[in-house]
């Protein structure tokens, strides 16, 4: 009864447990913004992350080495694109959200993951999603899901792309969800980002007993 009372009072089932799910203030229901190029290239150092509100997210930037493959020996190149991965991550404590251990172990409600990323065309690999269900020690993985799509650059398209997954029948012991996605950005005189929006982790009510 106490466990049921805890769930009912906090109402954790059926709602998005991620905080600040759209750090760029965008929605997938409207097209992603077009990059506005400057008449004169801006001065200053290159950028490696888009402007946004990253409250509640742990972020990090990974600069990638320049790709000089395909450049003939002796060729003069004024500038090369500089690519970087930008990671946004949240660790969800399911018990702190109001989901008791007994419910997770016995009912094992489905855990639904959803995300939207911008088809930015900056590279053929622009997005990765890695979600892990962890035990109480915060390190041991019970189940995980990884997505790393390859983009078709042969035809121009600039939309939001949906990624989703449902964890089901994952077994007892889940206490944390680690949600991590990263996007590839490009800098070549101007900054060309890849954006995300509408990220969600939802513990469903369909298997609640």
mmCIF file with all atom_site columns, C-alpha atoms in Angstrom:
data_model
loop_
_atom_site.group_PDB
_atom_site.id
_atom_site.type_symbol
_atom_site.label_atom_id
_atom_site.label_alt_id
_atom_site.label_comp_id
_atom_site.label_asym_id
_atom_site.label_entity_id
_atom_site.label_seq_id
_atom_site.pdbx_PDB_ins_code
_atom_site.Cartn_x
_atom_site.Cartn_y
_atom_site.Cartn_z
_atom_site.occupancy
_atom_site.B_iso_or_equiv
_atom_site.pdbx_formal_charge
_atom_site.auth_seq_id
_atom_site.auth_comp_id
_atom_site.auth_asym_id
_atom_site.auth_atom_id
_atom_site.pdbx_PDB_model_num
ATOM 1   C CA . UNK A 1 1   ? 0.000  0.000  0.000   1.00 0.00 ? 1   UNK A CA 1
ATOM 2   C CA . UNK A 1 2   ? 2.839  2.376  0.839   1.00 0.00 ? 2   UNK A CA 1
ATOM 3   C CA . UNK A 1 3   ? 4.439  1.752  -2.563  1.00 0.00 ? 3   UNK A CA 1
ATOM 4   C CA . UNK A 1 4   ? 1.123  2.389  -4.339  1.00 0.00 ? 4   UNK A CA 1
ATOM 5   C CA . UNK A 1 5   ? 0.602  5.574  -2.304  1.00 0.00 ? 5   UNK A CA 1
ATOM 6   C CA . UNK A 1 6   ? 4.089  6.788  -3.317  1.00 0.00 ? 6   UNK A CA 1
ATOM 7   C CA . UNK A 1 7   ? 3.360  6.202  -7.006  1.00 0.00 ? 7   UNK A CA 1
ATOM 8   C CA . UNK A 1 8   ? -0.053 7.861  -6.840  1.00 0.00 ? 8   UNK A CA 1
ATOM 9   C CA . UNK A 1 9   ? 1.206  10.959 -5.039  1.00 0.00 ? 9   UNK A CA 1
ATOM 10  C CA . UNK A 1 10  ? 4.181  11.646 -7.306  1.00 0.00 ? 10  UNK A CA 1
ATOM 11  C CA . UNK A 1 11  ? 2.419  10.560 -10.520 1.00 0.00 ? 11  UNK A CA 1
ATOM 12  C CA . UNK A 1 12  ? 5.628  9.444  -12.243 1.00 0.00 ? 12  UNK A CA 1
ATOM 13  C CA . UNK A 1 13  ? 3.974  7.051  -14.690 1.00 0.00 ? 13  UNK A CA 1
ATOM 14  C CA . UNK A 1 14  ? 3.085  8.276  -18.141 1.00 0.00 ? 14  UNK A CA 1
ATOM 15  C CA . UNK A 1 15  ? 5.013  11.560 -17.923 1.00 0.00 ? 15  UNK A CA 1
ATOM 16  C CA . UNK A 1 16  ? 8.363  12.603 -19.339 1.00 0.00 ? 16  UNK A CA 1
ATOM 17  C CA . UNK A 1 17  ? 11.020 12.162 -16.646 1.00 0.00 ? 17  UNK A CA 1
ATOM 18  C CA . UNK A 1 18  ? 13.678 14.164 -18.504 1.00 0.00 ? 18  UNK A CA 1
ATOM 19  C CA . UNK A 1 19  ? 14.131 17.744 -17.369 1.00 0.00 ? 19  UNK A CA 1
ATOM 20  C CA . UNK A 1 20  ? 14.411 20.502 -19.981 1.00 0.00 ? 20  UNK A CA 1
ATOM 21  C CA . UNK A 1 21  ? 13.675 18.140 -22.924 1.00 0.00 ? 21  UNK A CA 1
ATOM 22  C CA . UNK A 1 22  ? 14.033 20.871 -25.583 1.00 0.00 ? 22  UNK A CA 1
ATOM 23  C CA . UNK A 1 23  ? 17.154 22.896 -24.710 1.00 0.00 ? 23  UNK A CA 1
ATOM 24  C CA . UNK A 1 24  ? 16.940 24.968 -27.901 1.00 0.00 ? 24  UNK A CA 1
ATOM 25  C CA . UNK A 1 25  ? 13.342 26.026 -27.360 1.00 0.00 ? 25  UNK A CA 1
ATOM 26  C CA . UNK A 1 26  ? 12.198 24.203 -30.512 1.00 0.00 ? 26  UNK A CA 1
ATOM 27  C CA . UNK A 1 27  ? 9.478  21.679 -31.289 1.00 0.00 ? 27  UNK A CA 1
ATOM 28  C CA . UNK A 1 28  ? 9.402  18.908 -33.880 1.00 0.00 ? 28  UNK A CA 1
ATOM 29  C CA . UNK A 1 29  ? 5.956  20.129 -34.930 1.00 0.00 ? 29  UNK A CA 1
ATOM 30  C CA . UNK A 1 30  ? 7.556  23.036 -36.823 1.00 0.00 ? 30  UNK A CA 1
ATOM 31  C CA . UNK A 1 31  ? 10.471 22.800 -39.290 1.00 0.00 ? 31  UNK A CA 1
ATOM 32  C CA . UNK A 1 32  ? 13.988 23.246 -37.894 1.00 0.00 ? 32  UNK A CA 1
ATOM 33  C CA . UNK A 1 33  ? 15.466 26.722 -38.412 1.00 0.00 ? 33  UNK A CA 1
ATOM 34  C CA . UNK A 1 34  ? 17.574 27.444 -41.452 1.00 0.00 ? 34  UNK A CA 1
ATOM 35  C CA . UNK A 1 35  ? 21.138 28.597 -40.878 1.00 0.00 ? 35  UNK A CA 1
ATOM 36  C CA . UNK A 1 36  ? 21.435 32.312 -41.624 1.00 0.00 ? 36  UNK A CA 1
ATOM 37  C CA . UNK A 1 37  ? 24.772 33.025 -43.270 1.00 0.00 ? 37  UNK A CA 1
ATOM 38  C CA . UNK A 1 38  ? 26.538 36.307 -42.591 1.00 0.00 ? 38  UNK A CA 1
ATOM 39  C CA . UNK A 1 39  ? 27.441 38.637 -45.430 1.00 0.00 ? 39  UNK A CA 1
ATOM 40  C CA . UNK A 1 40  ? 30.904 38.868 -43.923 1.00 0.00 ? 40  UNK A CA 1
ATOM 41  C CA . UNK A 1 41  ? 32.235 35.741 -42.164 1.00 0.00 ? 41  UNK A CA 1
ATOM 42  C CA . UNK A 1 42  ? 32.392 36.393 -38.415 1.00 0.00 ? 42  UNK A CA 1
ATOM 43  C CA . UNK A 1 43  ? 35.749 36.912 -36.779 1.00 0.00 ? 43  UNK A CA 1
ATOM 44  C CA . UNK A 1 44  ? 36.952 34.991 -33.784 1.00 0.00 ? 44  UNK A CA 1
ATOM 45  C CA . UNK A 1 45  ? 37.603 31.376 -32.806 1.00 0.00 ? 45  UNK A CA 1
ATOM 46  C CA . UNK A 1 46  ? 35.485 28.513 -34.174 1.00 0.00 ? 46  UNK A CA 1
ATOM 47  C CA . UNK A 1 47  ? 32.342 27.433 -32.312 1.00 0.00 ? 47  UNK A CA 1
ATOM 48  C CA . UNK A 1 48  ? 31.666 23.880 -31.246 1.00 0.00 ? 48  UNK A CA 1
ATOM 49  C CA . UNK A 1 49  ? 28.211 24.022 -29.652 1.00 0.00 ? 49  UNK A CA 1
ATOM 50  C CA . UNK A 1 50  ? 24.938 25.749 -30.421 1.00 0.00 ? 50  UNK A CA 1
ATOM 51  C CA . UNK A 1 51  ? 23.491 28.375 -28.129 1.00 0.00 ? 51  UNK A CA 1
ATOM 52  C CA . UNK A 1 52  ? 20.879 26.911 -25.824 1.00 0.00 ? 52  UNK A CA 1
ATOM 53  C CA . UNK A 1 53  ? 19.666 26.431 -22.275 1.00 0.00 ? 53  UNK A CA 1
ATOM 54  C CA . UNK A 1 54  ? 21.481 23.371 -20.967 1.00 0.00 ? 54  UNK A CA 1
ATOM 55  C CA . UNK A 1 55  ? 20.049 23.439 -17.452 1.00 0.00 ? 55  UNK A CA 1
ATOM 56  C CA . UNK A 1 56  ? 19.739 19.868 -16.049 1.00 0.00 ? 56  UNK A CA 1
ATOM 57  C CA . UNK A 1 57  ? 21.972 18.450 -18.803 1.00 0.00 ? 57  UNK A CA 1
ATOM 58  C CA . UNK A 1 58  ? 25.572 17.329 -18.428 1.00 0.00 ? 58  UNK A CA 1
ATOM 59  C CA . UNK A 1 59  ? 27.342 18.426 -21.615 1.00 0.00 ? 59  UNK A CA 1
ATOM 60  C CA . UNK A 1 60  ? 30.733 17.906 -23.209 1.00 0.00 ? 60  UNK A CA 1
ATOM 61  C CA . UNK A 1 61  ? 32.436 18.742 -26.490 1.00 0.00 ? 61  UNK A CA 1
ATOM 62  C CA . UNK A 1 62  ? 34.717 16.406 -28.443 1.00 0.00 ? 62  UNK A CA 1
ATOM 63  C CA . UNK A 1 63  ? 36.665 18.087 -31.231 1.00 0.00 ? 63  UNK A CA 1
ATOM 64  C CA . UNK A 1 64  ? 37.443 15.753 -34.117 1.00 0.00 ? 64  UNK A CA 1
ATOM 65  C CA . UNK A 1 65  ? 40.698 15.774 -36.120 1.00 0.00 ? 65  UNK A CA 1
ATOM 66  C CA . UNK A 1 66  ? 40.637 17.370 -39.543 1.00 0.00 ? 66  UNK A CA 1
ATOM 67  C CA . UNK A 1 67  ? 39.968 14.957 -42.379 1.00 0.00 ? 67  UNK A CA 1
ATOM 68  C CA . UNK A 1 68  ? 42.631 15.447 -45.044 1.00 0.00 ? 68  UNK A CA 1
ATOM 69  C CA . UNK A 1 69  ? 41.873 12.272 -46.952 1.00 0.00 ? 69  UNK A CA 1
ATOM 70  C CA . UNK A 1 70  ? 41.220 12.853 -50.631 1.00 0.00 ? 70  UNK A CA 1
ATOM 71  C CA . UNK A 1 71  ? 43.346 16.010 -50.781 1.00 0.00 ? 71  UNK A CA 1
ATOM 72  C CA . UNK A 1 72  ? 46.061 15.633 -53.463 1.00 0.00 ? 72  UNK A CA 1
ATOM 73  C CA . UNK A 1 73  ? 49.621 15.984 -52.252 1.00 0.00 ? 73  UNK A CA 1
ATOM 74  C CA . UNK A 1 74  ? 50.858 19.539 -52.704 1.00 0.00 ? 74  UNK A CA 1
ATOM 75  C CA . UNK A 1 75  ? 47.346 20.995 -53.027 1.00 0.00 ? 75  UNK A CA 1
ATOM 76  C CA . UNK A 1 76  ? 46.762 24.303 -51.267 1.00 0.00 ? 76  UNK A CA 1
ATOM 77  C CA . UNK A 1 77  ? 43.693 24.288 -49.034 1.00 0.00 ? 77  UNK A CA 1
ATOM 78  C CA . UNK A 1 78  ? 42.563 27.551 -47.475 1.00 0.00 ? 78  UNK A CA 1
ATOM 79  C CA . UNK A 1 79  ? 40.395 25.947 -44.810 1.00 0.00 ? 79  UNK A CA 1
ATOM 80  C CA . UNK A 1 80  ? 38.879 22.616 -43.865 1.00 0.00 ? 80  UNK A CA 1
ATOM 81  C CA . UNK A 1 81  ? 35.660 21.940 -41.992 1.00 0.00 ? 81  UNK A CA 1
ATOM 82  C CA . UNK A 1 82  ? 36.117 21.407 -38.277 1.00 0.00 ? 82  UNK A CA 1
ATOM 83  C CA . UNK A 1 83  ? 33.761 18.816 -36.843 1.00 0.00 ? 83  UNK A CA 1
ATOM 84  C CA . UNK A 1 84  ? 32.861 18.160 -33.240 1.00 0.00 ? 84  UNK A CA 1
ATOM 85  C CA . UNK A 1 85  ? 30.557 15.952 -31.226 1.00 0.00 ? 85  UNK A CA 1
ATOM 86  C CA . UNK A 1 86  ? 28.359 17.662 -28.628 1.00 0.00 ? 86  UNK A CA 1
ATOM 87  C CA . UNK A 1 87  ? 26.954 15.342 -25.948 1.00 0.00 ? 87  UNK A CA 1
ATOM 88  C CA . UNK A 1 88  ? 23.938 15.982 -23.708 1.00 0.00 ? 88  UNK A CA 1
ATOM 89  C CA . UNK A 1 89  ? 23.311 13.521 -20.894 1.00 0.00 ? 89  UNK A CA 1
ATOM 90  C CA . UNK A 1 90  ? 20.912 12.995 -17.976 1.00 0.00 ? 90  UNK A CA 1
ATOM 91  C CA . UNK A 1 91  ? 20.878 10.294 -15.317 1.00 0.00 ? 91  UNK A CA 1
ATOM 92  C CA . UNK A 1 92  ? 17.388 9.588  -13.942 1.00 0.00 ? 92  UNK A CA 1
ATOM 93  C CA . UNK A 1 93  ? 16.964 8.207  -10.430 1.00 0.00 ? 93  UNK A CA 1
ATOM 94  C CA . UNK A 1 94  ? 13.694 6.303  -10.778 1.00 0.00 ? 94  UNK A CA 1
ATOM 95  C CA . UNK A 1 95  ? 13.122 5.994  -7.032  1.00 0.00 ? 95  UNK A CA 1
ATOM 96  C CA . UNK A 1 96  ? 13.628 9.732  -6.587  1.00 0.00 ? 96  UNK A CA 1
ATOM 97  C CA . UNK A 1 97  ? 11.026 10.252 -9.308  1.00 0.00 ? 97  UNK A CA 1
ATOM 98  C CA . UNK A 1 98  ? 8.530  8.249  -7.243  1.00 0.00 ? 98  UNK A CA 1
ATOM 99  C CA . UNK A 1 99  ? 8.798  4.816  -8.873  1.00 0.00 ? 99  UNK A CA 1
ATOM 100 C CA . UNK A 1 100 ? 9.320  2.242  -6.129  1.00 0.00 ? 100 UNK A CA 1
ATOM 101 C CA . UNK A 1 101 ? 11.649 -0.748 -6.351  1.00 0.00 ? 101 UNK A CA 1
ATOM 102 C CA . UNK A 1 102 ? 8.781  -3.217 -5.999  1.00 0.00 ? 102 UNK A CA 1
ATOM 103 C CA . UNK A 1 103 ? 6.961  -1.824 -9.025  1.00 0.00 ? 103 UNK A CA 1
ATOM 104 C CA . UNK A 1 104 ? 10.113 -1.893 -11.160 1.00 0.00 ? 104 UNK A CA 1
ATOM 105 C CA . UNK A 1 105 ? 11.054 -5.442 -10.127 1.00 0.00 ? 105 UNK A CA 1
ATOM 106 C CA . UNK A 1 106 ? 7.648  -7.136 -10.232 1.00 0.00 ? 106 UNK A CA 1
ATOM 107 C CA . UNK A 1 107 ? 5.612  -5.242 -12.831 1.00 0.00 ? 107 UNK A CA 1
ATOM 108 C CA . UNK A 1 108 ? 8.576  -4.089 -14.952 1.00 0.00 ? 108 UNK A CA 1
ATOM 109 C CA . UNK A 1 109 ? 6.563  -1.376 -16.730 1.00 0.00 ? 109 UNK A CA 1
ATOM 110 C CA . UNK A 1 110 ? 7.672  -0.520 -20.250 1.00 0.00 ? 110 UNK A CA 1
ATOM 111 C CA . UNK A 1 111 ? 10.179 2.325  -20.453 1.00 0.00 ? 111 UNK A CA 1
ATOM 112 C CA . UNK A 1 112 ? 9.697  4.320  -23.654 1.00 0.00 ? 112 UNK A CA 1
ATOM 113 C CA . UNK A 1 113 ? 12.443 6.454  -25.186 1.00 0.00 ? 113 UNK A CA 1
ATOM 114 C CA . UNK A 1 114 ? 11.782 9.132  -27.806 1.00 0.00 ? 114 UNK A CA 1
ATOM 115 C CA . UNK A 1 115 ? 13.984 11.765 -29.396 1.00 0.00 ? 115 UNK A CA 1
ATOM 116 C CA . UNK A 1 116 ? 14.017 14.054 -32.427 1.00 0.00 ? 116 UNK A CA 1
ATOM 117 C CA . UNK A 1 117 ? 17.141 15.264 -34.227 1.00 0.00 ? 117 UNK A CA 1
ATOM 118 C CA . UNK A 1 118 ? 17.642 17.731 -37.033 1.00 0.00 ? 118 UNK A CA 1
ATOM 119 C CA . UNK A 1 119 ? 18.508 16.471 -40.494 1.00 0.00 ? 119 UNK A CA 1
ATOM 120 C CA . UNK A 1 120 ? 21.268 19.064 -40.705 1.00 0.00 ? 120 UNK A CA 1
ATOM 121 C CA . UNK A 1 121 ? 23.182 17.645 -43.705 1.00 0.00 ? 121 UNK A CA 1
ATOM 122 C CA . UNK A 1 122 ? 26.523 18.570 -42.121 1.00 0.00 ? 122 UNK A CA 1
ATOM 123 C CA . UNK A 1 123 ? 27.818 14.981 -42.377 1.00 0.00 ? 123 UNK A CA 1
ATOM 124 C CA . UNK A 1 124 ? 26.585 11.448 -43.014 1.00 0.00 ? 124 UNK A CA 1
ATOM 125 C CA . UNK A 1 125 ? 26.894 10.663 -39.300 1.00 0.00 ? 125 UNK A CA 1
ATOM 126 C CA . UNK A 1 126 ? 25.336 13.445 -37.237 1.00 0.00 ? 126 UNK A CA 1
ATOM 127 C CA . UNK A 1 127 ? 23.481 11.755 -34.374 1.00 0.00 ? 127 UNK A CA 1
ATOM 128 C CA . UNK A 1 128 ? 23.939 9.041  -31.769 1.00 0.00 ? 128 UNK A CA 1
ATOM 129 C CA . UNK A 1 129 ? 21.660 7.869  -28.965 1.00 0.00 ? 129 UNK A CA 1
ATOM 130 C CA . UNK A 1 130 ? 22.735 5.607  -26.111 1.00 0.00 ? 130 UNK A CA 1
ATOM 131 C CA . UNK A 1 131 ? 20.327 4.710  -23.305 1.00 0.00 ? 131 UNK A CA 1
ATOM 132 C CA . UNK A 1 132 ? 21.198 2.372  -20.431 1.00 0.00 ? 132 UNK A CA 1
ATOM 133 C CA . UNK A 1 133 ? 19.114 0.831  -17.665 1.00 0.00 ? 133 UNK A CA 1
ATOM 134 C CA . UNK A 1 134 ? 21.352 0.656  -14.597 1.00 0.00 ? 134 UNK A CA 1
ATOM 135 C CA . UNK A 1 135 ? 21.270 -1.106 -11.228 1.00 0.00 ? 135 UNK A CA 1
ATOM 136 C CA . UNK A 1 136 ? 21.494 0.574  -7.818  1.00 0.00 ? 136 UNK A CA 1
ATOM 137 C CA . UNK A 1 137 ? 25.283 0.965  -8.068  1.00 0.00 ? 137 UNK A CA 1
ATOM 138 C CA . UNK A 1 138 ? 24.764 3.304  -11.041 1.00 0.00 ? 138 UNK A CA 1
ATOM 139 C CA . UNK A 1 139 ? 27.264 1.388  -13.196 1.00 0.00 ? 139 UNK A CA 1
ATOM 140 C CA . UNK A 1 140 ? 26.031 -2.145 -13.902 1.00 0.00 ? 140 UNK A CA 1
ATOM 141 C CA . UNK A 1 141 ? 24.025 -2.291 -17.143 1.00 0.00 ? 141 UNK A CA 1
ATOM 142 C CA . UNK A 1 142 ? 20.880 -4.430 -17.218 1.00 0.00 ? 142 UNK A CA 1
ATOM 143 C CA . UNK A 1 143 ? 19.772 -3.386 -20.716 1.00 0.00 ? 143 UNK A CA 1
ATOM 144 C CA . UNK A 1 144 ? 20.869 -0.786 -23.267 1.00 0.00 ? 144 UNK A CA 1
ATOM 145 C CA . UNK A 1 145 ? 19.923 0.604  -26.655 1.00 0.00 ? 145 UNK A CA 1
ATOM 146 C CA . UNK A 1 146 ? 22.217 2.337  -29.138 1.00 0.00 ? 146 UNK A CA 1
ATOM 147 C CA . UNK A 1 147 ? 21.304 4.178  -32.345 1.00 0.00 ? 147 UNK A CA 1
ATOM 148 C CA . UNK A 1 148 ? 23.757 5.602  -34.889 1.00 0.00 ? 148 UNK A CA 1
ATOM 149 C CA . UNK A 1 149 ? 21.968 6.263  -38.202 1.00 0.00 ? 149 UNK A CA 1
ATOM 150 C CA . UNK A 1 150 ? 23.666 7.041  -41.503 1.00 0.00 ? 150 UNK A CA 1
ATOM 151 C CA . UNK A 1 151 ? 22.250 10.015 -43.390 1.00 0.00 ? 151 UNK A CA 1
ATOM 152 C CA . UNK A 1 152 ? 21.553 10.073 -47.127 1.00 0.00 ? 152 UNK A CA 1
ATOM 153 C CA . UNK A 1 153 ? 23.262 13.203 -48.453 1.00 0.00 ? 153 UNK A CA 1
ATOM 154 C CA . UNK A 1 154 ? 22.425 12.544 -52.109 1.00 0.00 ? 154 UNK A CA 1
ATOM 155 C CA . UNK A 1 155 ? 19.198 14.565 -51.825 1.00 0.00 ? 155 UNK A CA 1
ATOM 156 C CA . UNK A 1 156 ? 18.749 17.689 -49.750 1.00 0.00 ? 156 UNK A CA 1
ATOM 157 C CA . UNK A 1 157 ? 16.250 17.357 -46.932 1.00 0.00 ? 157 UNK A CA 1
ATOM 158 C CA . UNK A 1 158 ? 15.925 19.440 -43.780 1.00 0.00 ? 158 UNK A CA 1
ATOM 159 C CA . UNK A 1 159 ? 13.414 17.972 -41.330 1.00 0.00 ? 159 UNK A CA 1
ATOM 160 C CA . UNK A 1 160 ? 13.203 16.479 -37.858 1.00 0.00 ? 160 UNK A CA 1
ATOM 161 C CA . UNK A 1 161 ? 13.849 12.746 -37.601 1.00 0.00 ? 161 UNK A CA 1
ATOM 162 C CA . UNK A 1 162 ? 12.288 10.638 -34.865 1.00 0.00 ? 162 UNK A CA 1
ATOM 163 C CA . UNK A 1 163 ? 14.128 7.983  -32.879 1.00 0.00 ? 163 UNK A CA 1
ATOM 164 C CA . UNK A 1 164 ? 12.262 5.740  -30.440 1.00 0.00 ? 164 UNK A CA 1
ATOM 165 C CA . UNK A 1 165 ? 12.652 2.543  -28.470 1.00 0.00 ? 165 UNK A CA 1
ATOM 166 C CA . UNK A 1 166 ? 10.736 0.661  -25.771 1.00 0.00 ? 166 UNK A CA 1
ATOM 167 C CA . UNK A 1 167 ? 12.489 -1.339 -23.049 1.00 0.00 ? 167 UNK A CA 1
ATOM 168 C CA . UNK A 1 168 ? 10.269 -4.247 -22.029 1.00 0.00 ? 168 UNK A CA 1
ATOM 169 C CA . UNK A 1 169 ? 10.803 -7.385 -19.965 1.00 0.00 ? 169 UNK A CA 1
ATOM 170 C CA . UNK A 1 170 ? 14.181 -6.100 -18.800 1.00 0.00 ? 170 UNK A CA 1
ATOM 171 C CA . UNK A 1 171 ? 14.246 -8.021 -15.518 1.00 0.00 ? 171 UNK A CA 1
ATOM 172 C CA . UNK A 1 172 ? 14.526 -6.909 -11.891 1.00 0.00 ? 172 UNK A CA 1
ATOM 173 C CA . UNK A 1 173 ? 17.062 -4.469 -10.493 1.00 0.00 ? 173 UNK A CA 1
ATOM 174 C CA . UNK A 1 174 ? 16.634 -1.353 -12.648 1.00 0.00 ? 174 UNK A CA 1
ATOM 175 C CA . UNK A 1 175 ? 17.069 1.813  -10.571 1.00 0.00 ? 175 UNK A CA 1
ATOM 176 C CA . UNK A 1 176 ? 18.501 4.397  -12.990 1.00 0.00 ? 176 UNK A CA 1
ATOM 177 C CA . UNK A 1 177 ? 18.110 5.382  -16.629 1.00 0.00 ? 177 UNK A CA 1
ATOM 178 C CA . UNK A 1 178 ? 21.117 6.999  -18.314 1.00 0.00 ? 178 UNK A CA 1
ATOM 179 C CA . UNK A 1 179 ? 19.994 8.982  -21.363 1.00 0.00 ? 179 UNK A CA 1
ATOM 180 C CA . UNK A 1 180 ? 22.819 10.219 -23.580 1.00 0.00 ? 180 UNK A CA 1
ATOM 181 C CA . UNK A 1 181 ? 22.637 11.620 -27.085 1.00 0.00 ? 181 UNK A CA 1
ATOM 182 C CA . UNK A 1 182 ? 25.207 13.489 -29.118 1.00 0.00 ? 182 UNK A CA 1
ATOM 183 C CA . UNK A 1 183 ? 25.106 15.510 -32.306 1.00 0.00 ? 183 UNK A CA 1
ATOM 184 C CA . UNK A 1 184 ? 27.759 16.483 -34.809 1.00 0.00 ? 184 UNK A CA 1
ATOM 185 C CA . UNK A 1 185 ? 28.403 20.154 -35.516 1.00 0.00 ? 185 UNK A CA 1
ATOM 186 C CA . UNK A 1 186 ? 30.503 21.720 -38.261 1.00 0.00 ? 186 UNK A CA 1
ATOM 187 C CA . UNK A 1 187 ? 32.464 24.938 -38.418 1.00 0.00 ? 187 UNK A CA 1
ATOM 188 C CA . UNK A 1 188 ? 33.662 26.264 -41.774 1.00 0.00 ? 188 UNK A CA 1
ATOM 189 C CA . UNK A 1 189 ? 33.848 30.060 -41.601 1.00 0.00 ? 189 UNK A CA 1
ATOM 190 C CA . UNK A 1 190 ? 30.301 29.794 -40.201 1.00 0.00 ? 190 UNK A CA 1
ATOM 191 C CA . UNK A 1 191 ? 28.808 27.492 -37.562 1.00 0.00 ? 191 UNK A CA 1
ATOM 192 C CA . UNK A 1 192 ? 26.482 24.706 -38.766 1.00 0.00 ? 192 UNK A CA 1
ATOM 193 C CA . UNK A 1 193 ? 24.824 22.879 -35.873 1.00 0.00 ? 193 UNK A CA 1
ATOM 194 C CA . UNK A 1 194 ? 22.741 19.754 -35.525 1.00 0.00 ? 194 UNK A CA 1
ATOM 195 C CA . UNK A 1 195 ? 19.904 20.319 -33.067 1.00 0.00 ? 195 UNK A CA 1
ATOM 196 C CA . UNK A 1 196 ? 17.700 18.040 -30.969 1.00 0.00 ? 196 UNK A CA 1
ATOM 197 C CA . UNK A 1 197 ? 14.276 18.489 -29.408 1.00 0.00 ? 197 UNK A CA 1
ATOM 198 C CA . UNK A 1 198 ? 11.475 16.650 -27.664 1.00 0.00 ? 198 UNK A CA 1
ATOM 199 C CA . UNK A 1 199 ? 13.665 14.148 -25.805 1.00 0.00 ? 199 UNK A CA 1
ATOM 200 C CA . UNK A 1 200 ? 11.687 11.918 -23.459 1.00 0.00 ? 200 UNK A CA 1
ATOM 201 C CA . UNK A 1 201 ? 11.936 8.967  -21.081 1.00 0.00 ? 201 UNK A CA 1
ATOM 202 C CA . UNK A 1 202 ? 8.513  7.712  -20.004 1.00 0.00 ? 202 UNK A CA 1
ATOM 203 C CA . UNK A 1 203 ? 7.640  4.833  -17.698 1.00 0.00 ? 203 UNK A CA 1
ATOM 204 C CA . UNK A 1 204 ? 4.370  3.558  -19.162 1.00 0.00 ? 204 UNK A CA 1
ATOM 205 C CA . UNK A 1 205 ? 1.227  2.610  -17.272 1.00 0.00 ? 205 UNK A CA 1
ATOM 206 C CA . UNK A 1 206 ? 0.207  -0.303 -19.508 1.00 0.00 ? 206 UNK A CA 1
ATOM 207 C CA . UNK A 1 207 ? 1.906  -2.959 -17.365 1.00 0.00 ? 207 UNK A CA 1
ATOM 208 C CA . UNK A 1 208 ? 1.150  -1.351 -14.025 1.00 0.00 ? 208 UNK A CA 1
ATOM 209 C CA . UNK A 1 209 ? -0.546 -3.911 -11.764 1.00 0.00 ? 209 UNK A CA 1
#
